[in-house]
PDB file of C-alpha atoms in Angstrom:
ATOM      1  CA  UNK A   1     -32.727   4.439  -7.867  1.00 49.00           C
ATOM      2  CA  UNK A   2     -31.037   1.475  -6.726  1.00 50.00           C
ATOM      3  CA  UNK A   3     -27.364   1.228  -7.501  1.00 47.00           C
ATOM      4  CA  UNK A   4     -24.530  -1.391  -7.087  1.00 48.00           C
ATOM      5  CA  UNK A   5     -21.343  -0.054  -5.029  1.00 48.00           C
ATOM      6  CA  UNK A   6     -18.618   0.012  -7.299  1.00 47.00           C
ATOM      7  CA  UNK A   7     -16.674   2.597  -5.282  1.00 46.00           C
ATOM      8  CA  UNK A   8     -13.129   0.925  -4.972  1.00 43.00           C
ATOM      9  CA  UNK A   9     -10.793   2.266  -2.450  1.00 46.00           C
ATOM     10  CA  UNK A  10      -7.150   1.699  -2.676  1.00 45.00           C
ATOM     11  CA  UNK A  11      -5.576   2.426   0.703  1.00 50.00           C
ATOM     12  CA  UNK A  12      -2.073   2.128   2.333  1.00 44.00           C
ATOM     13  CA  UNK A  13      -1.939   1.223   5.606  1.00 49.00           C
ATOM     14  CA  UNK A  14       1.294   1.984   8.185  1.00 47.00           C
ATOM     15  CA  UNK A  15       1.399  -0.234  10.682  1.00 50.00           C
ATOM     16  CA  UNK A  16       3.728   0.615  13.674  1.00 49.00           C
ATOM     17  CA  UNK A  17       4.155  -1.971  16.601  1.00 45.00           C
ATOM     18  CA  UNK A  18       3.092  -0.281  19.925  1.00 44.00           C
ATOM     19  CA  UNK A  19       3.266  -3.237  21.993  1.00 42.00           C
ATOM     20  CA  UNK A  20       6.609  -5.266  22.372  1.00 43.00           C
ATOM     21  CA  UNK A  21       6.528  -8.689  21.206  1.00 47.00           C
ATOM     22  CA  UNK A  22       7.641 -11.791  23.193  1.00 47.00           C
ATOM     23  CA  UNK A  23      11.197 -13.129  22.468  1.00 53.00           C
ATOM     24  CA  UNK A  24      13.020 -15.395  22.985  1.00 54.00           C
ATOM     25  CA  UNK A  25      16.882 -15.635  24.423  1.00 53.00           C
ATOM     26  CA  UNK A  26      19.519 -17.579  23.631  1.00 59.00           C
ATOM     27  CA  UNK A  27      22.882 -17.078  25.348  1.00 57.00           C
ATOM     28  CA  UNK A  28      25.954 -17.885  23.710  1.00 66.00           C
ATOM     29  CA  UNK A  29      28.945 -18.955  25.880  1.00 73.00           C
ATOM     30  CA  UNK A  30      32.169 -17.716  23.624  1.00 75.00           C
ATOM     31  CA  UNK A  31      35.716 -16.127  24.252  1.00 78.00           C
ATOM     32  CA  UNK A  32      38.717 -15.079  23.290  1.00 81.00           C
ATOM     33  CA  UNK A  33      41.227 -17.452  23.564  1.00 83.00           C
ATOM     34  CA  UNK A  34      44.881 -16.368  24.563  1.00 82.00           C
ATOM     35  CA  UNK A  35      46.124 -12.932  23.723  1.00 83.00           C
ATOM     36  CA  UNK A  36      45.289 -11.337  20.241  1.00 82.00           C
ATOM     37  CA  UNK A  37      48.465 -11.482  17.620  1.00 85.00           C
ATOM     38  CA  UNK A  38      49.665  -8.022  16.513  1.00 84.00           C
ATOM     39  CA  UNK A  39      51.401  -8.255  13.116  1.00 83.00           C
ATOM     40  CA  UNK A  40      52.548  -5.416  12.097  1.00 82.00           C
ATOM     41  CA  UNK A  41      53.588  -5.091   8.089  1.00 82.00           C
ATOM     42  CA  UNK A  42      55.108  -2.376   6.208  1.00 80.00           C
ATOM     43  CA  UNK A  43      51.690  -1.346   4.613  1.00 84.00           C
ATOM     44  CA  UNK A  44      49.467  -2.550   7.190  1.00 85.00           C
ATOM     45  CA  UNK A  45      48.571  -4.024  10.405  1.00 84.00           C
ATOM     46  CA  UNK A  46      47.180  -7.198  11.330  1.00 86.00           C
ATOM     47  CA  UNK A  47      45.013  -8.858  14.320  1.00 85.00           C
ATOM     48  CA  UNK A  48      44.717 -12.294  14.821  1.00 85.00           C
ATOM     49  CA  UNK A  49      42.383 -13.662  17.473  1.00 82.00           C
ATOM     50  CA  UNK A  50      41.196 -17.495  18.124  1.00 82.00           C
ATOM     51  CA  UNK A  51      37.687 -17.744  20.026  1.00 81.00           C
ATOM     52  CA  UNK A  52      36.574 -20.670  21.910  1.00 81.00           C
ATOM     53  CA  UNK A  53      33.436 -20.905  19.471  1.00 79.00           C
ATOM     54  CA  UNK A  54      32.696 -19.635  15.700  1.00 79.00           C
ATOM     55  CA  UNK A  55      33.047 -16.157  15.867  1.00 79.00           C
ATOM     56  CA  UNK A  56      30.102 -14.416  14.627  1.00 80.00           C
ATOM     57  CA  UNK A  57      30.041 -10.870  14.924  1.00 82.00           C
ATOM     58  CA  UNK A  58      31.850  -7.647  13.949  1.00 85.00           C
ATOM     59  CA  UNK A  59      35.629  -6.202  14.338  1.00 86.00           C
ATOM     60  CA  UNK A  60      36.266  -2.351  13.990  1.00 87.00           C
ATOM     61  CA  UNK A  61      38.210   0.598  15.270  1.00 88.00           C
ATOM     62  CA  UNK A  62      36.362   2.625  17.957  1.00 87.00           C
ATOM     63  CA  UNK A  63      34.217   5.557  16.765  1.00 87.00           C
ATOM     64  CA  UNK A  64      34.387   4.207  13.061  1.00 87.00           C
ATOM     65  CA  UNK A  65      31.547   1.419  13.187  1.00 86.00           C
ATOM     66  CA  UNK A  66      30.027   2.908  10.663  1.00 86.00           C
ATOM     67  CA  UNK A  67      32.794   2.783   8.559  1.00 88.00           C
ATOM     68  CA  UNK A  68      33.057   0.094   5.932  1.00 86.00           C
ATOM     69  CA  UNK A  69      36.312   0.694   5.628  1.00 87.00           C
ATOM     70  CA  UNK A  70      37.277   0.534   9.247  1.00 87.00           C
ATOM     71  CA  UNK A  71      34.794  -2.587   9.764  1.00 87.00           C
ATOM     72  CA  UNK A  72      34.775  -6.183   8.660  1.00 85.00           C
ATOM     73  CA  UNK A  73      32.055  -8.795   9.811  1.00 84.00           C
ATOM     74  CA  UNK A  74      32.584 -11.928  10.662  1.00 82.00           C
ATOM     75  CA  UNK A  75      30.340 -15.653  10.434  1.00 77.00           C
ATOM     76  CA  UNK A  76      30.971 -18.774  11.976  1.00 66.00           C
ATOM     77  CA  UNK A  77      34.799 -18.267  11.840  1.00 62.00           C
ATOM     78  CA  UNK A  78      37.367 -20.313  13.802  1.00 58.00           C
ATOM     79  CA  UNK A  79      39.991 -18.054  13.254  1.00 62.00           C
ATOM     80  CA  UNK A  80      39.683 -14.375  12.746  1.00 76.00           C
ATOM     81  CA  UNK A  81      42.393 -11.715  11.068  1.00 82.00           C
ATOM     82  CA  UNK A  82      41.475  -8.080  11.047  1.00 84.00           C
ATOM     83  CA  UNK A  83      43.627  -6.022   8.638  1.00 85.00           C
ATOM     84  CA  UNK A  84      44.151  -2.139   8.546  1.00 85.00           C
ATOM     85  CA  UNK A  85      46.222  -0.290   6.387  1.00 86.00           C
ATOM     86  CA  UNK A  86      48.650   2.338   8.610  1.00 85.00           C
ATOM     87  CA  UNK A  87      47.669   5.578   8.913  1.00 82.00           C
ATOM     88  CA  UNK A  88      43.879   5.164   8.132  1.00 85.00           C
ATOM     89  CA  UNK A  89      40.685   5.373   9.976  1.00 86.00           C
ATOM     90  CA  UNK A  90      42.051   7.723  12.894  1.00 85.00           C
ATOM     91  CA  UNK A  91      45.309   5.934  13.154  1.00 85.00           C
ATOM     92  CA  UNK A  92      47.705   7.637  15.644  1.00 84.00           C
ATOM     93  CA  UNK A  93      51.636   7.990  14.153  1.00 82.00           C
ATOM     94  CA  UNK A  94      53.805   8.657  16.951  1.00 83.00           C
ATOM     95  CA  UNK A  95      57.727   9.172  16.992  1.00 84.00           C
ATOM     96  CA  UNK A  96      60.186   7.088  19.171  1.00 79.00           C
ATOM     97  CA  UNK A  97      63.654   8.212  19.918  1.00 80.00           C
ATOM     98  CA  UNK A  98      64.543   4.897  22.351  1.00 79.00           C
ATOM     99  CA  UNK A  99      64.002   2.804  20.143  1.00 78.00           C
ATOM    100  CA  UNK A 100      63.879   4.887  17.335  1.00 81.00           C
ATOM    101  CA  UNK A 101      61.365   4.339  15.447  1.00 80.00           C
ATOM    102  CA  UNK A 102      57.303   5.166  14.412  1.00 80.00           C
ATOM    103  CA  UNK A 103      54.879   3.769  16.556  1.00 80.00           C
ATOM    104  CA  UNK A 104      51.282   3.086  15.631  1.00 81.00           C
ATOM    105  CA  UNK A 105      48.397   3.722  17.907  1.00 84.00           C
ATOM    106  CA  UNK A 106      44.547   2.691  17.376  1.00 84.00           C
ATOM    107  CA  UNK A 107      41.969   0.862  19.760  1.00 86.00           C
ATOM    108  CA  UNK A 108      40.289  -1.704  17.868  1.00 85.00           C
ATOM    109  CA  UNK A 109      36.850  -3.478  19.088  1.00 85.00           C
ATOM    110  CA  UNK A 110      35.993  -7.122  19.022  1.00 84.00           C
ATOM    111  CA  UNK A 111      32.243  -7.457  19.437  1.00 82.00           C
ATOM    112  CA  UNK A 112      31.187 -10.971  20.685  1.00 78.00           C
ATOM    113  CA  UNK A 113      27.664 -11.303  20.856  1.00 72.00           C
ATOM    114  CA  UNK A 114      26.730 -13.578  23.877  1.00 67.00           C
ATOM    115  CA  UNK A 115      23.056 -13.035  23.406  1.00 67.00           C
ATOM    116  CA  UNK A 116      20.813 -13.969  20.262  1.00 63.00           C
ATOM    117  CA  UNK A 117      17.485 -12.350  20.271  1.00 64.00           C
ATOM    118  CA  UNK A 118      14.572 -14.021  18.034  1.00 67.00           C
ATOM    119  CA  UNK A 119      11.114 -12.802  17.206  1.00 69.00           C
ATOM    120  CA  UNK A 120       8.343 -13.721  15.249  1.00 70.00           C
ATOM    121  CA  UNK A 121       5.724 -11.295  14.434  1.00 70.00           C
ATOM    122  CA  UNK A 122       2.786 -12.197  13.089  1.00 74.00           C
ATOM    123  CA  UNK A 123       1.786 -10.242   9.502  1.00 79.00           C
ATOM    124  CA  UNK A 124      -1.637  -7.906  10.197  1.00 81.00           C
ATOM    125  CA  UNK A 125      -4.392  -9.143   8.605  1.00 84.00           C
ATOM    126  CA  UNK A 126      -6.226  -5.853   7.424  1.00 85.00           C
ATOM    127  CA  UNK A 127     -10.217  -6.082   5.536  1.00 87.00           C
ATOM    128  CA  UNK A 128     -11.996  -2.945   4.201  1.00 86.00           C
ATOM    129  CA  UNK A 129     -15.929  -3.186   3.999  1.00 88.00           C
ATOM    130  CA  UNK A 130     -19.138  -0.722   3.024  1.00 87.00           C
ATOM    131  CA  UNK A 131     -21.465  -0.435   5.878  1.00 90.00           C
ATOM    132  CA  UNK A 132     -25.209   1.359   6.460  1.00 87.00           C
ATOM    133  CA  UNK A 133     -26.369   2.614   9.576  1.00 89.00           C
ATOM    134  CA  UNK A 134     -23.244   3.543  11.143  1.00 90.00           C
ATOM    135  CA  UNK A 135     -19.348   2.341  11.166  1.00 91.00           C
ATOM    136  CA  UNK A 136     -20.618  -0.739  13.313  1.00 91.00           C
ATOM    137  CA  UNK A 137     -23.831  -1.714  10.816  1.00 92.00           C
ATOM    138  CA  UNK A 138     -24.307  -4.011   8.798  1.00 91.00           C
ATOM    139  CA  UNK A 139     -22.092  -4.557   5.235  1.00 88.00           C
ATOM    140  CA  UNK A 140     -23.981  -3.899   1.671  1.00 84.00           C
ATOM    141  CA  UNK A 141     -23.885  -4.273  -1.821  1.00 79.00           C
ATOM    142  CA  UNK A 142     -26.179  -2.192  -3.015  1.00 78.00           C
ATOM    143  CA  UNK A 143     -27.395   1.658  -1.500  1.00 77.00           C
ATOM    144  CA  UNK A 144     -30.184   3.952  -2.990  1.00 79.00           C
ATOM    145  CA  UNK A 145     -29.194   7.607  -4.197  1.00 76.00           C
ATOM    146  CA  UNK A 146     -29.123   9.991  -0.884  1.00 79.00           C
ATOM    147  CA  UNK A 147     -28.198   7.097   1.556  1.00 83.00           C
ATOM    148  CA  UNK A 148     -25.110   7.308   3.397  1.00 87.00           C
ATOM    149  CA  UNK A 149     -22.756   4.758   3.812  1.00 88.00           C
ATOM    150  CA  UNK A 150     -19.662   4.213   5.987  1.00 90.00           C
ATOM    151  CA  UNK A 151     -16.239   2.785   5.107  1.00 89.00           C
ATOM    152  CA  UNK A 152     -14.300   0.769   7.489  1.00 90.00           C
ATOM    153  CA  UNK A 153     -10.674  -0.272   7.483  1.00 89.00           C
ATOM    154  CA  UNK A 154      -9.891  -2.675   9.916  1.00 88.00           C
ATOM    155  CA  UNK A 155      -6.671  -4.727  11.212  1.00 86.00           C
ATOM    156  CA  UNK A 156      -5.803  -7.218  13.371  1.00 83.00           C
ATOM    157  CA  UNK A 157      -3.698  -8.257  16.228  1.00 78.00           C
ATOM    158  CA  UNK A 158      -4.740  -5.545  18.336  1.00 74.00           C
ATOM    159  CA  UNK A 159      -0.883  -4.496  19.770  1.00 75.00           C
ATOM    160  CA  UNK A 160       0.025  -2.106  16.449  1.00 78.00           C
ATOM    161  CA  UNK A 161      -1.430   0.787  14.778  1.00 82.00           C
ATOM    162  CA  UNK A 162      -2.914   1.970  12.110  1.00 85.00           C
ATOM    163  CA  UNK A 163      -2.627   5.026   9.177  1.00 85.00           C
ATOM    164  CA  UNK A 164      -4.783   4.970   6.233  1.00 86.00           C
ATOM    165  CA  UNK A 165      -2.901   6.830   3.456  1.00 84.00           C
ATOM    166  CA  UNK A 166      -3.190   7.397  -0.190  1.00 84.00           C
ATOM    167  CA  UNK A 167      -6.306   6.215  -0.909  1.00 83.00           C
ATOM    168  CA  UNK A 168      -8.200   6.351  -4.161  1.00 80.00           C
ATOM    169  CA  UNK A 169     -11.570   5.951  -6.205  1.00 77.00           C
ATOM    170  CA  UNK A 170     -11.668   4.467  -9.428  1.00 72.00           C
ATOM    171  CA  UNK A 171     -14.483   5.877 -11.636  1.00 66.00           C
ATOM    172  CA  UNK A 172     -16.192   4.297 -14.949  1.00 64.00           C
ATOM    173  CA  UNK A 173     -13.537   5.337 -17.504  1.00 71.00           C
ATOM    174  CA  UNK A 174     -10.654   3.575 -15.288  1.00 72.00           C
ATOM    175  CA  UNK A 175      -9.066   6.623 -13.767  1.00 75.00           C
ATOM    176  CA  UNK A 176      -7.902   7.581 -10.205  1.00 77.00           C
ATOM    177  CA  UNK A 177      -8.840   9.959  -7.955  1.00 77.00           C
ATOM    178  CA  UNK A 178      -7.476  10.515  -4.556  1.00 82.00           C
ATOM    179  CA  UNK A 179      -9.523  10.872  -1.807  1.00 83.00           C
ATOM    180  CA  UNK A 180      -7.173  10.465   0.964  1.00 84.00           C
ATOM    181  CA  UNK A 181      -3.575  12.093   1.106  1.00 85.00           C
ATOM    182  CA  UNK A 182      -0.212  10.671   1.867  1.00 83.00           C
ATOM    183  CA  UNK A 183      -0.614  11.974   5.367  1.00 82.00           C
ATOM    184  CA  UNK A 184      -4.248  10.379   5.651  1.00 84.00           C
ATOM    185  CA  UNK A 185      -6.404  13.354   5.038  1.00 86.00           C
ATOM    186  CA  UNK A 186      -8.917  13.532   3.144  1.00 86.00           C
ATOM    187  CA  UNK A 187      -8.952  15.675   0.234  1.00 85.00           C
ATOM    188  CA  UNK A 188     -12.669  16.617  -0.559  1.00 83.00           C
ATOM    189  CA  UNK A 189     -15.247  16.669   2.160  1.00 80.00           C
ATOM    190  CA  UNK A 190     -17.976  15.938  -0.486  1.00 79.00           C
ATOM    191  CA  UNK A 191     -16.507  12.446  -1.936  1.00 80.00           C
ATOM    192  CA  UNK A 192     -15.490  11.778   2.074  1.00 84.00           C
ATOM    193  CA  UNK A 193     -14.961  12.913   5.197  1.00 88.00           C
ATOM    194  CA  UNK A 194     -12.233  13.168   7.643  1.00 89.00           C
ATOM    195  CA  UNK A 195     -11.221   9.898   8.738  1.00 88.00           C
ATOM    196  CA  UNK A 196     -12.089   8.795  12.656  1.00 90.00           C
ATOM    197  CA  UNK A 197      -9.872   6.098  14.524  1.00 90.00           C
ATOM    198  CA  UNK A 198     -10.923   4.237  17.497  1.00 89.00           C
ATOM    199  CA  UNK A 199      -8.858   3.957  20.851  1.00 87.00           C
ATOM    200  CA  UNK A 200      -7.025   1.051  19.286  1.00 85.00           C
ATOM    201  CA  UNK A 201      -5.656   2.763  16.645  1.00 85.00           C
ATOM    202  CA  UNK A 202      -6.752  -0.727  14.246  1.00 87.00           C
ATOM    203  CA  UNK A 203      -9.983   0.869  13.048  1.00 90.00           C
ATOM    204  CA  UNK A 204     -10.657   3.636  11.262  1.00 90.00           C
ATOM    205  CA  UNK A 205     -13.812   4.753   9.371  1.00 91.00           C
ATOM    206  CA  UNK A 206     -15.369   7.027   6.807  1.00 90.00           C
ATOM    207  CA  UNK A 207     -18.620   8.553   5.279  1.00 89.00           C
ATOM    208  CA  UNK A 208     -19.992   9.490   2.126  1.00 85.00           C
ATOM    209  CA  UNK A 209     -23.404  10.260   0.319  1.00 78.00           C
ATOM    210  CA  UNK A 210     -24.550   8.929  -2.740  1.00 67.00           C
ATOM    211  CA  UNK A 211     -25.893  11.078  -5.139  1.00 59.00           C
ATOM    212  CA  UNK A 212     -26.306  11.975  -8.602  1.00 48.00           C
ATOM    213  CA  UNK A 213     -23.448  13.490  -9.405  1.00 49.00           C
ATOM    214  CA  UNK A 214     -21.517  10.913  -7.445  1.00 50.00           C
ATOM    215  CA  UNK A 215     -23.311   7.958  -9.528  1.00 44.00           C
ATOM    216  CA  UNK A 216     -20.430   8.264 -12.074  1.00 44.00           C
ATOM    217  CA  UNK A 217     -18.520   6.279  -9.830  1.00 43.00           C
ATOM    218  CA  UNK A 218     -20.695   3.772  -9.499  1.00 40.00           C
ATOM    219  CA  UNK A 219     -21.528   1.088 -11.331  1.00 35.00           C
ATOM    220  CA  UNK A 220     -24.833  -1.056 -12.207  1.00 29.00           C
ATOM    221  CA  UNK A 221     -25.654  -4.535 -11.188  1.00 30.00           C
ATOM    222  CA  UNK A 222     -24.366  -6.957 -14.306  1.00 29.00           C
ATOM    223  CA  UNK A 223     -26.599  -8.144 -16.236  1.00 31.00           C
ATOM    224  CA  UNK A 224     -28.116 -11.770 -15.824  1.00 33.00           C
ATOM    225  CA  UNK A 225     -26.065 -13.002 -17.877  1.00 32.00           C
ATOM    226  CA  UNK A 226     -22.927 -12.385 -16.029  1.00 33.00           C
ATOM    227  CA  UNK A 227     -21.818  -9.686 -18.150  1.00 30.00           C
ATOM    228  CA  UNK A 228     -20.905  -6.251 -16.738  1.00 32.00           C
ATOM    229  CA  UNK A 229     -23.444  -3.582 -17.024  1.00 31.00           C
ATOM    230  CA  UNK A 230     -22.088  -0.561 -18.947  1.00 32.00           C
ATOM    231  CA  UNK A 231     -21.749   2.693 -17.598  1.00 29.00           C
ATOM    232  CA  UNK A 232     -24.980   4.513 -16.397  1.00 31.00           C
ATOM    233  CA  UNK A 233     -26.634   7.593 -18.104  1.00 36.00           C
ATOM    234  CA  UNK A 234     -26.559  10.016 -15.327  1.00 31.00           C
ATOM    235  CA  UNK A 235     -29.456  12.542 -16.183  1.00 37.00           C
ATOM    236  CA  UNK A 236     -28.538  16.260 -14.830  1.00 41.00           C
ATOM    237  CA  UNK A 237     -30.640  18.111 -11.702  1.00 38.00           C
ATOM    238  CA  UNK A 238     -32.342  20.634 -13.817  1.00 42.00           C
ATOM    239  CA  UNK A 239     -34.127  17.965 -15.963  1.00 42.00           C
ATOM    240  CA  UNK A 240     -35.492  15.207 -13.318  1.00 42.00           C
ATOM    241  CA  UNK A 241     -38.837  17.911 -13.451  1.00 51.00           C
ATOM    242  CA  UNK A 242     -39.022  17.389 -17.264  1.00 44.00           C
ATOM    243  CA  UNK A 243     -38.042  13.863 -17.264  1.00 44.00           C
ATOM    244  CA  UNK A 244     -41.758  12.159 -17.882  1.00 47.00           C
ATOM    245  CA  UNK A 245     -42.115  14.935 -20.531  1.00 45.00           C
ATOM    246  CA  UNK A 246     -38.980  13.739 -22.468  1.00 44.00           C
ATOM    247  CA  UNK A 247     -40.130  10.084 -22.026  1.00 44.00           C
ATOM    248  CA  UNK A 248     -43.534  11.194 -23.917  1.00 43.00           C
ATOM    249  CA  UNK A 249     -42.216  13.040 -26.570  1.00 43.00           C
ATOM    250  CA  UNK A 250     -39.656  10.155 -27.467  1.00 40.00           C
ATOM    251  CA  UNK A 251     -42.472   7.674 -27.109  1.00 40.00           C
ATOM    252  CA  UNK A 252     -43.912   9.626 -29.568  1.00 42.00           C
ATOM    253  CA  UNK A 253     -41.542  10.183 -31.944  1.00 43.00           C
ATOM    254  CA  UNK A 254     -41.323   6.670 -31.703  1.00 42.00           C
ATOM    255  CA  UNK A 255     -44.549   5.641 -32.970  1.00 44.00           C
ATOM    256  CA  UNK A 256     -44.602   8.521 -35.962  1.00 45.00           C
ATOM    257  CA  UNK A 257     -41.493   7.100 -37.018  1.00 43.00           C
ATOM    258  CA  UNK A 258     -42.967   3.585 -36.766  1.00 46.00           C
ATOM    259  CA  UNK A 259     -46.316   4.783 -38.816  1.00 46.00           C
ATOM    260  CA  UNK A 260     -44.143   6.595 -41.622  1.00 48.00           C
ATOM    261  CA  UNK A 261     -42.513   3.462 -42.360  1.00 46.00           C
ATOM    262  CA  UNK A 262     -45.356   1.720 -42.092  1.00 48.00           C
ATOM    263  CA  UNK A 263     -46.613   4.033 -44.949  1.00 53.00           C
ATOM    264  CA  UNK A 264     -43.475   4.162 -47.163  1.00 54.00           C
ATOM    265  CA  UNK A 265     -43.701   0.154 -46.872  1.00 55.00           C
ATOM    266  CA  UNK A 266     -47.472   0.378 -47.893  1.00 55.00           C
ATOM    267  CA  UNK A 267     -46.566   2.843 -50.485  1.00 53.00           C
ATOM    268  CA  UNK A 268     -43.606   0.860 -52.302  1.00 53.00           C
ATOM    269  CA  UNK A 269     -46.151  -2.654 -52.199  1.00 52.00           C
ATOM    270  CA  UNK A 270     -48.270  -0.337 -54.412  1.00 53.00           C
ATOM    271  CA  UNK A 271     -46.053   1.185 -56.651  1.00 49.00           C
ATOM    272  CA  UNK A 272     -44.826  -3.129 -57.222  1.00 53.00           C
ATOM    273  CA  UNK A 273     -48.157  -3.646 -57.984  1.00 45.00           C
ATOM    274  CA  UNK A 274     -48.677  -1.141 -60.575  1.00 46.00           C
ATOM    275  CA  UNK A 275     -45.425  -1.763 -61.915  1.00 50.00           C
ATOM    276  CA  UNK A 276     -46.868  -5.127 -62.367  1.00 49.00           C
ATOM    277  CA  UNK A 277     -49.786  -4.416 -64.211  1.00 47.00           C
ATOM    278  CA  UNK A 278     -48.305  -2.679 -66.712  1.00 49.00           C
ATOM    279  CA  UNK A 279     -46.785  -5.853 -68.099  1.00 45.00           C
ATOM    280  CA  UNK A 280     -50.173  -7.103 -68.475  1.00 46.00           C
TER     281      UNK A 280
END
């Protein structure tokens, strides 16, 4: 029995880079100009500072980067004010008798970055494919009912890695079945096996057996015409010894059926022509 592959597997790949990629560098030459402006409000304090370039980068208090709050970001800014309202984000009050007064204590950061970092990283190219003979054979179409076939999942550039996850199989009536887990097992030996990666980590391959009770997911070649085929009639085990039998006995239930109507046809031409004798 010759059957068309129609075994579709929907798979997830995780690719992790294992191999850094080139970059390039780009220093950036900018200061602080002068000495930072303190202006301190009754609600709030201020900082004022004038770099030599557009500021791009980040001003918080130390240990509160995280923050939103205690953070504001900066972009191509001439002039930069960093506000904080007293007594938040770890704010220190402290007392003072001479003078008398309340001082305010924090340590706020200005990040500069003097280095830009770009990358380009090329997006994987991944294929899946059906194979005979072994994961390294050659591709098919079509297999015949105890062959084995292979699955291969494949990726390229060779410096990341691989994880097939969640796969599925999509049988005749349109629903899914997994046959790989979110953790890339597989979840029924006898649909497919274990999964086996080579050194690289950017191939990975799989085995199955067609068989009867597996034909369900498969479908037949279309027809000629270009029309899809419909689903096959998968006949059970137990009656593949009876099978020519069956084929008889409906061949000849066939041709009795064909003779009786035969007969009823001959009959009713009769039963005209008597009918039309009568009027004569």
């Amino acid at each position: 029995m010759l059957l068309r592959l129609g075994l579709l597997v929907c798979c997830t790949t995780l690719l992790e880079t294992v191999i850094g990629q080139t970059k390039v560098i780009n220093y950036i030459d900018n200061s602080i100009i002068g000495t930072p402006k303190v202006i301190c409000a009754e609600n709030d304090l201020a900082l004022d500072i004038v770099t030599s370039k557009p500021f791009r980068g980040n001003i918080f208090v130390k240990g509160r980067a995280k923050d939103k709050s205690c953070r504001q970001s900066y972009a191509n800014n001439g002039t930069n004010s960093y506000s904080l309202p007293l007594g938040k984000c770890g704010m220190q009050r402290l007392r003072s008798a001479n003078p008398r007064g309340v001082n305010f204590m924090v340590t706020v950061i200005v990040m500069i970055p003097t280095t830009e970092l770009s990358d380009s990283m090329q997006m994987p190219k991944c294929e899946y494919s059906v194979r005979r003979d072994g994961p390294n054979g050659p591709t098919l179409t079509y297999a015949n009912v105890g062959d084995t076939v292979f699955h291969v999942w494949e990726c390229t550039p060779a410096d990341m890695g691989m994880l097939v996850k969640k796969c599925f199989v999509t049988d005749g009536d349109g629903e899914d079945h997994a046959v790989v887990d979110f953790d890339g097992c597989a979840t029924d030996p006898f649909l497919l096996s274990e999964l086996s990666y080579d050194a690289s980590l950017m191939r990975a391959h799989a085995s199955s057996q067609i068989d009867v009770a597996t034909s369900e997911l498969l479908v037949l070649d279309p027809a000629d015409r270009g029309l899809l085929a419909p689903s096959p009639f998968c006949v059970p085990r137990l009656l593949l010894p009876v099978l020519p039998l069956l084929l008889i006995t409906i061949v000849s239930l066939t041709v009795v059926s064909t003779a009786l109507v035969i007969r009823r046809q001959n009959h009713k031409k009769e039963l005209d022509v008597l009918q039309s004798s009568r009027y004569y």
